[in-house]
Amino acid sequence: IMLTRTYLITKNERYLNIAKNNFKTVWDRAWTDQYAGGIVWCEESDKTSKNACVNGPGAIAACDLAIATGDTSYYQKAADAINWLNTMLVQEDGSVWDCIDWDRQNNNYKYNTWVSTYNQGTYIGACKMLYDYNHKAEYLEMAKRAAKRATKISDS
């Protein structure tokens, strides 16, 4: 995100090239079909943990790259990450749960249902960027619902 935004300010191609390479490296390494898609948390997790704190910023990074390069395939990657979040971690009330992981002890999925302002914020930001791109009202509604839920986090 920082490198792409630095490119957008400075127009120094070096920053954009590093950003594109870094995004490709992460996407190629970490996007898997396990749990219906999504970006894996880290290599140390044996590729079993997928978190909102990776997929939300991943979607933002993809949108920033689409803006910087004009390559709309990045928007599809952003939409894929948001669709994954909607399928696996976003709740009807707009809560963005923290993660899904494989519970080796019980041999099934487990969710961390913790809700943080960080995960809410990156999800809201990515939804808003996708709305700005394609003007699909559903993205704006998802962002609004998550923002409404975020205002209740400190109350819980």
Short mmCIF file of C-alpha atoms in Angstrom, two decimals:
data_model
loop_
_atom_site.label_atom_id
_atom_site.label_comp_id
_atom_site.label_asym_id
_atom_site.label_seq_id
_atom_site.Cartn_x
_atom_site.Cartn_y
_atom_site.Cartn_z
CA ILE A 1 0.00 0.00 0.00
CA MET A 2 2.75 2.43 1.00
CA LEU A 3 4.84 1.78 -2.09
CA THR A 4 1.93 2.21 -4.51
CA ARG A 5 0.79 5.38 -2.79
CA THR A 6 4.36 6.70 -2.84
CA TYR A 7 4.41 6.05 -6.59
CA LEU A 8 1.09 7.89 -7.00
CA ILE A 9 2.63 10.93 -5.27
CA THR A 10 6.15 10.87 -6.76
CA LYS A 11 5.56 9.07 -10.11
CA ASN A 12 8.85 7.26 -9.43
CA GLU A 13 8.46 3.93 -11.29
CA ARG A 14 10.81 2.19 -8.86
CA TYR A 15 8.14 2.29 -6.14
CA LEU A 16 5.46 0.94 -8.46
CA ASN A 17 7.67 -1.90 -9.69
CA ILE A 18 8.47 -2.98 -6.13
CA ALA A 19 4.79 -2.73 -5.18
CA LYS A 20 3.70 -4.86 -8.14
CA ASN A 21 6.38 -7.46 -7.41
CA ASN A 22 5.53 -7.58 -3.69
CA PHE A 23 1.81 -7.95 -4.39
CA LYS A 24 2.41 -10.72 -6.92
CA THR A 25 4.71 -12.55 -4.50
CA VAL A 26 2.14 -12.41 -1.71
CA TRP A 27 -0.81 -13.31 -3.93
CA ASP A 28 0.98 -16.23 -5.59
CA ARG A 29 2.23 -17.57 -2.25
CA ALA A 30 -0.78 -16.95 -0.08
CA TRP A 31 -4.04 -17.17 -2.07
CA THR A 32 -5.33 -20.74 -1.72
CA ASP A 33 -8.56 -22.62 -2.36
CA GLN A 34 -8.64 -23.85 1.24
CA TYR A 35 -11.64 -22.36 3.10
CA ALA A 36 -13.13 -21.20 -0.22
CA GLY A 37 -10.22 -18.90 -1.15
CA GLY A 38 -8.63 -16.04 0.73
CA ILE A 39 -5.08 -15.02 1.59
CA VAL A 40 -3.21 -17.13 4.15
CA TRP A 41 -1.99 -15.38 7.30
CA CYS A 42 1.66 -16.52 7.15
CA GLU A 43 3.90 -19.40 6.15
CA GLU A 44 4.45 -20.38 9.79
CA SER A 45 0.75 -21.18 10.13
CA ASP A 46 1.09 -24.19 7.80
CA LYS A 47 -1.34 -22.34 5.54
CA THR A 48 -4.29 -23.08 7.80
CA SER A 49 -5.07 -19.61 9.18
CA LYS A 50 -6.77 -16.93 7.08
CA ASN A 51 -7.33 -13.56 8.68
CA ALA A 52 -9.25 -10.37 8.05
CA CYS A 53 -6.07 -8.42 8.82
CA VAL A 54 -4.48 -9.83 5.65
CA ASN A 55 -7.42 -9.97 3.26
CA GLY A 56 -8.73 -6.43 3.93
CA PRO A 57 -5.35 -4.75 3.34
CA GLY A 58 -4.74 -7.13 0.42
CA ALA A 59 -7.91 -5.82 -1.22
CA ILE A 60 -6.82 -2.23 -0.60
CA ALA A 61 -3.38 -2.93 -2.07
CA ALA A 62 -5.02 -4.45 -5.16
CA CYS A 63 -7.27 -1.40 -5.61
CA ASP A 64 -4.32 0.95 -5.23
CA LEU A 65 -2.40 -1.01 -7.88
CA ALA A 66 -5.40 -0.88 -10.22
CA ILE A 67 -5.51 2.89 -9.81
CA ALA A 68 -1.75 3.23 -10.33
CA THR A 69 -1.46 0.91 -13.32
CA GLY A 70 -4.86 1.03 -15.00
CA ASP A 71 -4.87 -2.79 -14.87
CA THR A 72 -8.41 -3.70 -13.84
CA SER A 73 -7.45 -7.32 -13.07
CA TYR A 74 -6.28 -5.97 -9.71
CA TYR A 75 -9.87 -4.94 -8.98
CA GLN A 76 -10.92 -8.54 -9.55
CA LYS A 77 -8.38 -9.68 -6.96
CA ALA A 78 -9.73 -7.08 -4.54
CA ALA A 79 -13.28 -8.27 -5.18
CA ASP A 80 -12.14 -11.87 -4.65
CA ALA A 81 -10.66 -10.97 -1.25
CA ILE A 82 -13.81 -9.07 -0.20
CA ASN A 83 -16.05 -11.88 -1.44
CA TRP A 84 -13.98 -14.30 0.62
CA LEU A 85 -14.32 -12.10 3.70
CA ASN A 86 -18.08 -11.89 3.11
CA THR A 87 -18.32 -15.67 2.81
CA MET A 88 -16.12 -16.60 5.77
CA LEU A 89 -15.75 -13.76 8.29
CA VAL A 90 -18.26 -10.92 7.78
CA GLN A 91 -21.47 -11.28 9.78
CA GLU A 92 -24.98 -10.02 9.04
CA ASP A 93 -24.57 -7.14 11.53
CA GLY A 94 -21.38 -5.94 9.77
CA SER A 95 -18.96 -7.54 12.24
CA VAL A 96 -15.71 -8.65 10.63
CA TRP A 97 -14.47 -11.64 12.62
CA ASP A 98 -10.72 -11.98 13.05
CA CYS A 99 -9.92 -15.33 11.40
CA ILE A 100 -10.67 -18.92 10.51
CA ASP A 101 -8.21 -21.71 11.25
CA TRP A 102 -8.04 -25.48 11.32
CA ASP A 103 -8.46 -26.97 14.80
CA ARG A 104 -6.13 -29.97 14.66
CA GLN A 105 -7.36 -31.26 18.01
CA ASN A 106 -11.03 -31.47 16.96
CA ASN A 107 -10.35 -31.91 13.24
CA ASN A 108 -12.60 -29.05 12.10
CA TYR A 109 -12.68 -25.34 11.42
CA LYS A 110 -12.63 -22.84 14.22
CA TYR A 111 -13.31 -19.12 14.14
CA ASN A 112 -11.83 -16.33 16.20
CA THR A 113 -14.92 -14.11 16.55
CA TRP A 114 -13.03 -11.15 17.99
CA VAL A 115 -14.02 -7.90 16.26
CA SER A 116 -11.46 -5.09 15.97
CA THR A 117 -11.56 -1.57 14.61
CA TYR A 118 -8.57 -2.42 12.40
CA ASN A 119 -10.34 -5.26 10.61
CA GLN A 120 -13.51 -3.20 10.34
CA GLY A 121 -11.56 -0.29 8.92
CA THR A 122 -9.66 -2.15 6.22
CA TYR A 123 -12.84 -3.95 5.15
CA ILE A 124 -14.71 -0.61 4.98
CA GLY A 125 -11.86 0.97 3.02
CA ALA A 126 -11.68 -1.86 0.49
CA CYS A 127 -15.47 -1.91 0.01
CA LYS A 128 -15.45 1.86 -0.56
CA MET A 129 -12.64 1.57 -3.12
CA LEU A 130 -14.54 -1.14 -5.00
CA TYR A 131 -17.67 1.01 -4.91
CA ASP A 132 -15.69 3.95 -6.31
CA TYR A 133 -14.52 1.70 -9.15
CA ASN A 134 -17.73 -0.06 -10.18
CA HIS A 135 -20.49 1.91 -8.43
CA LYS A 136 -22.19 -1.28 -7.23
CA ALA A 137 -24.40 -0.21 -4.34
CA GLU A 138 -23.78 -3.50 -2.51
CA TYR A 139 -20.17 -2.44 -1.77
CA LEU A 140 -21.31 0.86 -0.31
CA GLU A 141 -23.95 -0.94 1.79
CA MET A 142 -21.36 -3.41 3.10
CA ALA A 143 -19.09 -0.52 4.06
CA LYS A 144 -21.93 1.30 5.83
CA ARG A 145 -23.00 -1.81 7.76
CA ALA A 146 -19.43 -2.46 8.89
CA ALA A 147 -18.98 1.19 9.86
CA LYS A 148 -22.15 1.11 11.92
CA ARG A 149 -20.90 -2.01 13.69
CA ALA A 150 -17.48 -0.39 14.26
CA THR A 151 -19.08 2.40 16.25
CA LYS A 152 -20.30 -0.23 18.74
CA ILE A 153 -16.96 -1.95 19.32
CA SER A 154 -15.91 0.30 22.18
CA ASP A 155 -19.31 -0.24 23.79
CA SER A 156 -18.98 -4.03 23.94
#
